[in-house]
């Protein structure tokens, strides 16, 4: 494996891992603040940096069945949210390829 470089985001509205302060995304990437995670309020985000992806798994959520992958901080390995791989419901397809970051973990 090689040396992993972390991305540093410029600007003022930066989301960081609560545990190690690694940059994860910015407020410019927020699509919606009206989401719930396992730890309370969460954000639907367009892009994230400095994360590792877990294995795909199906989860039954409030909005239906989704295929998701957990995302973890690439430095400290804390799970900070998940990414939507596939949504079964047609009305939920807009989430595919997007990310959830949990506010309590930022």
Tab-separated table of C-alpha atoms in Angstrom:
chain	number	residue	atom	x	y	z
A	1	UNK	CA	0.000	0.000	0.000
A	2	UNK	CA	1.397	3.491	-0.215
A	3	UNK	CA	1.312	6.649	1.788
A	4	UNK	CA	-2.190	8.134	2.014
A	5	UNK	CA	-2.463	11.867	1.543
A	6	UNK	CA	-5.385	13.681	3.104
A	7	UNK	CA	-7.181	16.504	1.347
A	8	UNK	CA	-7.224	19.887	3.069
A	9	UNK	CA	-10.313	21.986	2.299
A	10	UNK	CA	-10.059	25.777	2.236
A	11	UNK	CA	-12.798	28.060	3.464
A	12	UNK	CA	-14.764	28.698	6.613
A	13	UNK	CA	-17.592	26.149	6.587
A	14	UNK	CA	-15.610	22.924	6.888
A	15	UNK	CA	-16.964	19.700	8.396
A	16	UNK	CA	-14.268	17.803	10.320
A	17	UNK	CA	-14.148	14.462	12.087
A	18	UNK	CA	-15.008	15.105	15.743
A	19	UNK	CA	-12.304	12.720	16.959
A	20	UNK	CA	-9.249	13.754	14.898
A	21	UNK	CA	-10.282	16.967	13.046
A	22	UNK	CA	-9.624	15.532	9.556
A	23	UNK	CA	-11.522	17.512	6.893
A	24	UNK	CA	-14.536	15.642	5.473
A	25	UNK	CA	-16.639	18.139	3.491
A	26	UNK	CA	-17.853	21.735	3.421
A	27	UNK	CA	-21.122	23.558	3.990
A	28	UNK	CA	-21.172	24.327	0.242
A	29	UNK	CA	-21.824	20.608	-0.374
A	30	UNK	CA	-25.012	20.425	1.740
A	31	UNK	CA	-28.073	19.316	-0.193
A	32	UNK	CA	-30.367	19.026	2.845
A	33	UNK	CA	-30.207	19.421	6.623
A	34	UNK	CA	-33.484	17.506	7.098
A	35	UNK	CA	-32.067	14.000	7.587
A	36	UNK	CA	-31.826	11.674	10.577
A	37	UNK	CA	-28.866	9.448	11.315
A	38	UNK	CA	-28.268	6.856	14.004
A	39	UNK	CA	-27.042	9.639	16.337
A	40	UNK	CA	-29.630	12.327	15.548
A	41	UNK	CA	-29.530	15.114	12.967
A	42	UNK	CA	-27.615	14.439	9.760
A	43	UNK	CA	-26.811	16.200	6.487
A	44	UNK	CA	-27.259	14.957	2.924
A	45	UNK	CA	-24.006	15.940	1.189
A	46	UNK	CA	-22.838	16.055	-2.455
A	47	UNK	CA	-19.225	15.073	-1.808
A	48	UNK	CA	-16.836	13.984	0.928
A	49	UNK	CA	-13.051	13.666	1.146
A	50	UNK	CA	-10.709	11.673	3.372
A	51	UNK	CA	-13.081	8.742	3.923
A	52	UNK	CA	-12.866	4.979	3.502
A	53	UNK	CA	-15.890	3.019	2.290
A	54	UNK	CA	-17.221	-0.098	3.973
A	55	UNK	CA	-18.951	-3.051	2.325
A	56	UNK	CA	-22.331	-2.585	0.622
A	57	UNK	CA	-25.310	-3.721	2.668
A	58	UNK	CA	-29.072	-3.386	2.488
A	59	UNK	CA	-30.715	-1.332	5.239
A	60	UNK	CA	-34.385	-0.783	5.841
A	61	UNK	CA	-34.714	2.911	6.684
A	62	UNK	CA	-37.660	5.226	7.341
A	63	UNK	CA	-37.846	6.002	3.607
A	64	UNK	CA	-37.594	2.379	2.465
A	65	UNK	CA	-34.969	-0.166	1.531
A	66	UNK	CA	-31.560	1.205	0.471
A	67	UNK	CA	-28.192	-0.283	-0.406
A	68	UNK	CA	-25.596	1.728	1.539
A	69	UNK	CA	-21.926	1.698	2.495
A	70	UNK	CA	-20.642	3.122	5.780
A	71	UNK	CA	-18.028	5.861	5.444
A	72	UNK	CA	-15.236	6.202	7.994
A	73	UNK	CA	-12.636	8.892	8.582
A	74	UNK	CA	-9.491	7.806	6.733
A	75	UNK	CA	-7.258	8.898	9.627
A	76	UNK	CA	-8.910	7.571	12.808
A	77	UNK	CA	-11.377	5.103	11.198
A	78	UNK	CA	-14.404	6.488	13.072
A	79	UNK	CA	-17.632	5.874	11.135
A	80	UNK	CA	-19.043	9.323	10.319
A	81	UNK	CA	-21.987	8.384	8.095
A	82	UNK	CA	-22.815	6.427	4.960
A	83	UNK	CA	-23.240	6.710	1.210
A	84	UNK	CA	-26.318	5.677	-0.730
A	85	UNK	CA	-25.466	3.121	-3.406
A	86	UNK	CA	-28.992	2.234	-4.522
A	87	UNK	CA	-32.546	3.135	-3.578
A	88	UNK	CA	-35.428	0.762	-4.313
A	89	UNK	CA	-38.175	3.402	-4.242
A	90	UNK	CA	-38.294	5.622	-7.331
A	91	UNK	CA	-38.917	8.708	-5.158
A	92	UNK	CA	-35.641	8.062	-3.293
A	93	UNK	CA	-33.355	7.679	-6.342
A	94	UNK	CA	-32.059	11.260	-5.878
A	95	UNK	CA	-30.014	9.987	-2.896
A	96	UNK	CA	-27.937	7.577	-4.987
A	97	UNK	CA	-24.279	8.599	-5.010
A	98	UNK	CA	-24.829	11.092	-2.172
A	99	UNK	CA	-23.534	10.955	1.397
A	100	UNK	CA	-24.921	11.289	4.908
A	101	UNK	CA	-22.722	12.939	7.538
A	102	UNK	CA	-23.980	12.715	11.109
A	103	UNK	CA	-23.821	16.048	12.953
A	104	UNK	CA	-22.930	14.390	16.296
A	105	UNK	CA	-19.786	12.904	14.729
A	106	UNK	CA	-18.531	16.176	13.201
